[in-house]
Amino acid sequence: MKTLAELQAIRDRMKDNVVLRSGSSKLRVVVGMATCGIAAGARPVLSALVEEVSNLNLTEKAMVTQTGCIGICRYEPIVEVYEADKEKVTYVKMTPEKVRRIVREHLKDGKVVEEYTIGAVEK
């Protein structure tokens, strides 16, 4: 990268990979993959998530990513779903089976699986 024009071109190419703040139906799904998450089983959760998104042909709608520590280790594995103009949904104590249901019901059909959210677990 040598010029501002090259930087602008990179920015424009990457714009589509970022969840836009308004007017976008894209979802960003984040799995906590710090050591606490991995120790609690986040690897199979991430694998199941990627596999199910692919199986249901949701790769254009949902971008699956990973992050470090989310900060609530006792609830690992954690999956967070970000959607434009909506509040973040935090799913906790995830398993591959729970993830498959979340992909079908939340990512595909738009219905939050309330019993797997942090709010339901804390009650």
Coordinates of N, CA and C in Angstrom, one line a residue:
M1 N 0.9 -1.2 0.0 CA 0.0 0.0 0.0 C 0.9 1.2 0.0
K2 N 0.7 2.0 -1.0 CA 1.6 3.2 -1.2 C 0.9 4.5 -1.2
T3 N -0.4 4.5 -1.6 CA -1.1 5.7 -1.7 C -2.5 5.7 -1.0
L4 N -3.0 6.9 -0.8 CA -4.4 7.0 -0.2 C -5.4 6.3 -1.0
A5 N -5.3 6.3 -2.3 CA -6.2 5.7 -3.2 C -6.2 4.1 -3.0
E6 N -5.0 3.6 -2.8 CA -4.9 2.1 -2.5 C -5.6 1.8 -1.2
L7 N -5.4 2.6 -0.2 CA -6.1 2.5 1.1 C -7.6 2.5 1.0
Q8 N -8.1 3.5 0.2 CA -9.5 3.7 0.0 C -10.1 2.4 -0.7
A9 N -9.3 1.9 -1.7 CA -9.8 0.7 -2.4 C -9.9 -0.5 -1.5
I10 N -8.9 -0.7 -0.6 CA -9.0 -1.7 0.4 C -10.2 -1.5 1.3
R11 N -10.4 -0.3 1.8 CA -11.6 0.0 2.6 C -12.9 -0.3 1.9
D12 N -13.0 0.0 0.7 CA -14.2 -0.2 -0.1 C -14.5 -1.7 -0.3
R13 N -13.4 -2.5 -0.5 CA -13.6 -3.9 -0.7 C -14.0 -4.6 0.6
M14 N -13.5 -4.1 1.8 CA -13.8 -4.7 3.1 C -15.1 -4.3 3.7
K15 N -15.7 -3.2 3.1 CA -17.0 -2.7 3.7 C -18.1 -3.8 3.7
D16 N -18.1 -4.6 2.7 CA -19.2 -5.6 2.7 C -19.0 -6.7 3.8
N17 N -17.8 -6.8 4.3 CA -17.6 -7.8 5.4 C -17.9 -7.3 6.8
V18 N -18.3 -6.0 6.9 CA -18.6 -5.4 8.2 C -20.1 -5.3 8.3
V19 N -20.7 -5.5 9.4 CA -22.1 -5.3 9.6 C -22.4 -3.8 9.6
L20 N -23.3 -3.4 8.7 CA -23.6 -2.0 8.6 C -24.6 -1.6 9.7
R21 N -24.5 -0.4 10.1 CA -25.3 0.0 11.3 C -26.8 0.2 10.9
S22 N -27.1 0.4 9.7 CA -28.5 0.5 9.3 C -28.7 0.0 7.9
G23 N -29.9 -0.5 7.6 CA -30.3 -0.9 6.3 C -29.7 -2.2 5.8
S24 N -29.2 -3.0 6.7 CA -28.5 -4.3 6.4 C -29.2 -5.4 7.1
S25 N -29.4 -6.5 6.4 CA -30.0 -7.7 7.1 C -28.9 -8.7 7.5
K26 N -27.6 -8.3 7.2 CA -26.6 -9.2 7.5 C -26.4 -9.4 9.0
L27 N -26.0 -10.6 9.4 CA -25.7 -11.0 10.7 C -24.3 -11.3 10.9
R28 N -23.8 -10.9 12.1 CA -22.4 -11.2 12.4 C -22.5 -12.1 13.7
V29 N -21.9 -13.3 13.6 CA -22.0 -14.3 14.7 C -20.6 -14.5 15.2
V30 N -20.4 -14.2 16.5 CA -19.1 -14.2 17.1 C -19.0 -15.3 18.2
V31 N -17.9 -16.1 18.1 CA -17.7 -17.2 19.1 C -16.5 -16.8 19.9
G32 N -16.6 -16.8 21.2 CA -15.5 -16.5 22.1 C -14.5 -17.7 22.1
M33 N -13.3 -17.4 21.6 CA -12.3 -18.4 21.4 C -11.0 -18.2 22.2
A34 N -11.2 -17.5 23.4 CA -10.0 -17.4 24.3 C -9.8 -18.7 25.0
T35 N -8.8 -18.8 25.8 CA -8.5 -20.1 26.4 C -9.7 -20.6 27.3
C36 N -10.4 -19.7 27.9 CA -11.6 -20.1 28.7 C -12.6 -20.7 27.9
G37 N -12.9 -20.1 26.7 CA -13.9 -20.6 25.8 C -13.5 -22.0 25.2
I38 N -12.2 -22.1 24.8 CA -11.7 -23.3 24.2 C -11.8 -24.4 25.3
A39 N -11.4 -24.1 26.5 CA -11.5 -25.1 27.6 C -12.9 -25.6 27.9
A40 N -13.8 -24.7 27.6 CA -15.2 -25.1 27.9 C -15.9 -25.7 26.7
G41 N -15.2 -25.8 25.5 CA -15.8 -26.5 24.4 C -16.1 -25.6 23.2
A42 N -15.5 -24.5 23.1 CA -15.8 -23.6 22.0 C -15.4 -24.1 20.6
R43 N -14.4 -24.9 20.5 CA -14.0 -25.4 19.2 C -15.1 -26.2 18.5
P44 N -15.7 -27.2 19.1 CA -16.8 -27.9 18.5 C -18.0 -27.0 18.2
V45 N -18.2 -26.0 19.1 CA -19.3 -25.1 18.9 C -19.1 -24.2 17.6
L46 N -17.9 -23.7 17.4 CA -17.5 -23.0 16.2 C -17.7 -23.8 15.0
S47 N -17.2 -25.1 15.0 CA -17.3 -26.0 13.9 C -18.7 -26.2 13.5
A48 N -19.5 -26.5 14.5 CA -21.0 -26.8 14.2 C -21.6 -25.6 13.7
L49 N -21.3 -24.4 14.1 CA -21.9 -23.1 13.7 C -21.5 -22.9 12.2
V50 N -20.2 -23.1 11.8 CA -19.8 -22.9 10.5 C -20.5 -23.9 9.6
E51 N -20.5 -25.2 10.0 CA -21.1 -26.2 9.2 C -22.6 -26.0 9.0
E52 N -23.3 -25.6 10.0 CA -24.8 -25.5 9.9 C -25.1 -24.2 9.0
V53 N -24.4 -23.2 9.2 CA -24.6 -22.0 8.3 C -24.4 -22.4 6.9
S54 N -23.3 -23.1 6.6 CA -23.1 -23.6 5.3 C -24.2 -24.5 4.7
N55 N -24.6 -25.5 5.6 CA -25.6 -26.5 5.2 C -26.9 -25.8 4.8
L56 N -27.3 -24.7 5.5 CA -28.5 -24.0 5.3 C -28.4 -22.9 4.3
N57 N -27.2 -22.8 3.6 CA -27.0 -21.8 2.6 C -27.2 -20.4 3.2
L58 N -26.7 -20.1 4.4 CA -26.8 -18.8 5.0 C -25.5 -18.0 4.9
T59 N -24.5 -18.5 4.1 CA -23.2 -17.8 4.1 C -23.3 -16.4 3.7
E60 N -24.3 -16.0 2.8 CA -24.4 -14.6 2.4 C -25.1 -13.8 3.5
K61 N -25.9 -14.4 4.3 CA -26.6 -13.7 5.3 C -25.9 -13.6 6.7
A62 N -25.1 -14.6 7.0 CA -24.5 -14.6 8.3 C -23.0 -14.8 8.2
M63 N -22.2 -13.9 8.8 CA -20.7 -14.0 8.8 C -20.3 -14.5 10.2
V64 N -19.6 -15.7 10.2 CA -19.2 -16.3 11.5 C -17.7 -15.9 11.7
T65 N -17.5 -15.3 12.9 CA -16.1 -14.9 13.3 C -15.8 -15.4 14.7
Q66 N -14.6 -15.2 15.1 CA -14.2 -15.6 16.4 C -13.5 -14.4 17.1
T67 N -13.5 -14.4 18.4 CA -12.9 -13.3 19.2 C -12.2 -13.9 20.4
G68 N -11.6 -13.0 21.1 CA -10.9 -13.5 22.3 C -11.9 -13.5 23.5
C69 N -11.4 -13.2 24.6 CA -12.3 -13.3 25.8 C -13.4 -12.3 25.8
I70 N -14.6 -12.7 26.0 CA -15.8 -11.9 26.0 C -16.0 -11.3 27.4
G71 N -15.4 -11.9 28.4 CA -15.4 -11.4 29.8 C -16.4 -12.0 30.8
I72 N -17.1 -13.0 30.4 CA -18.0 -13.7 31.3 C -17.7 -15.2 31.2
C73 N -16.5 -15.6 31.6 CA -16.0 -16.9 31.5 C -16.9 -18.0 32.0
R74 N -17.6 -17.7 33.1 CA -18.4 -18.8 33.7 C -19.6 -19.2 32.8
Y75 N -19.8 -18.5 31.7 CA -20.9 -18.8 30.8 C -20.4 -19.4 29.5
E76 N -19.1 -19.7 29.3 CA -18.5 -20.2 28.1 C -19.1 -21.6 27.8
P77 N -19.1 -22.0 26.6 CA -18.9 -21.3 25.4 C -20.0 -20.3 25.1
I78 N -19.5 -19.1 24.5 CA -20.5 -18.0 24.3 C -20.5 -17.7 22.8
V79 N -21.7 -17.5 22.3 CA -22.0 -17.1 20.9 C -22.8 -15.8 21.0
E80 N -22.3 -14.7 20.3 CA -23.0 -13.5 20.2 C -23.5 -13.2 18.8
V81 N -24.7 -12.8 18.7 CA -25.3 -12.5 17.3 C -25.5 -11.0 17.2
Y82 N -24.9 -10.4 16.2 CA -25.1 -8.9 16.0 C -25.9 -8.8 14.7
E83 N -27.0 -7.9 14.8 CA -27.8 -7.6 13.6 C -28.0 -6.1 13.6
A84 N -28.0 -5.6 12.4 CA -28.2 -4.1 12.3 C -29.5 -3.7 12.9
D85 N -29.5 -2.6 13.6 CA -30.6 -2.0 14.3 C -31.3 -2.8 15.3
K86 N -30.6 -3.8 15.8 CA -31.2 -4.7 16.9 C -30.1 -4.8 18.0
E87 N -30.6 -5.2 19.2 CA -29.7 -5.4 20.3 C -28.9 -6.7 20.1
K88 N -27.7 -6.7 20.6 CA -26.9 -7.9 20.5 C -27.6 -9.0 21.3
V89 N -27.5 -10.3 20.8 CA -28.0 -11.4 21.5 C -26.9 -12.3 22.0
T90 N -26.8 -12.6 23.3 CA -25.7 -13.4 23.8 C -26.2 -14.7 24.2
Y91 N -25.7 -15.7 23.5 CA -26.1 -17.1 23.9 C -25.0 -17.7 24.7
V92 N -25.3 -18.4 25.8 CA -24.3 -18.9 26.7 C -24.4 -20.4 26.9
K93 N -23.3 -21.0 27.4 CA -23.2 -22.4 27.7 C -23.6 -23.2 26.5
M94 N -23.0 -22.8 25.3 CA -23.4 -23.4 24.1 C -22.8 -24.8 23.9
T95 N -23.6 -25.6 23.1 CA -23.1 -26.9 22.6 C -23.4 -27.0 21.1
P96 N -22.8 -27.9 20.4 CA -23.1 -28.1 19.0 C -24.6 -28.2 18.7
E97 N -25.2 -29.0 19.6 CA -26.7 -29.2 19.4 C -27.5 -27.9 19.5
K98 N -27.1 -27.1 20.5 CA -27.8 -25.8 20.7 C -27.5 -24.9 19.6
V99 N -26.3 -24.9 19.1 CA -25.9 -24.0 18.0 C -26.8 -24.4 16.7
R100 N -27.0 -25.6 16.5 CA -27.8 -26.0 15.3 C -29.2 -25.4 15.4
R101 N -29.7 -25.5 16.6 CA -31.1 -24.9 16.8 C -31.0 -23.4 16.6
I102 N -30.0 -22.7 17.1 CA -29.9 -21.3 16.9 C -29.8 -20.9 15.4
V103 N -29.0 -21.6 14.7 CA -28.8 -21.3 13.3 C -30.2 -21.5 12.6
R104 N -30.9 -22.5 12.8 CA -32.2 -22.7 12.2 C -33.2 -21.7 12.6
E105 N -33.4 -21.5 13.9 CA -34.4 -20.6 14.4 C -34.1 -19.1 14.4
H106 N -32.9 -18.8 14.8 CA -32.5 -17.4 14.9 C -31.9 -16.8 13.6
L107 N -30.9 -17.5 13.1 CA -30.2 -16.9 11.9 C -31.1 -17.1 10.7
K108 N -31.7 -18.2 10.5 CA -32.5 -18.5 9.3 C -33.9 -17.8 9.4
D109 N -34.6 -18.1 10.6 CA -36.0 -17.6 10.7 C -36.2 -16.3 11.5
G110 N -35.2 -15.8 12.1 CA -35.2 -14.5 12.8 C -35.8 -14.6 14.2
K111 N -36.0 -15.8 14.8 CA -36.6 -15.9 16.1 C -35.5 -16.3 17.1
V112 N -35.3 -15.4 18.1 CA -34.3 -15.6 19.1 C -34.7 -16.8 20.0
V113 N -33.7 -17.7 20.3 CA -34.0 -18.8 21.1 C -33.7 -18.4 22.6
E114 N -34.8 -17.9 23.2 CA -34.7 -17.2 24.5 C -34.0 -18.0 25.6
E115 N -34.4 -19.3 25.6 CA -33.9 -20.1 26.8 C -32.4 -20.4 26.8
Y116 N -31.7 -20.0 25.7 CA -30.2 -20.2 25.6 C -29.5 -18.8 25.8
T117 N -30.2 -17.8 26.0 CA -29.6 -16.4 26.2 C -29.1 -16.2 27.6
I118 N -28.3 -15.2 27.7 CA -27.7 -14.9 29.1 C -28.8 -14.5 30.0
G119 N -29.8 -13.8 29.5 CA -30.9 -13.4 30.4 C -31.7 -14.5 31.0
A120 N -31.9 -15.6 30.2 CA -32.6 -16.7 30.7 C -31.8 -17.5 31.7
V121 N -30.5 -17.6 31.5 CA -29.6 -18.3 32.4 C -29.5 -17.6 33.8
E122 N -29.5 -16.3 33.8 CA -29.3 -15.5 35.0 C -30.6 -15.5 35.9
K123 N -31.7 -15.9 35.4 CA -32.9 -15.8 36.2 C -33.0 -16.9 37.2

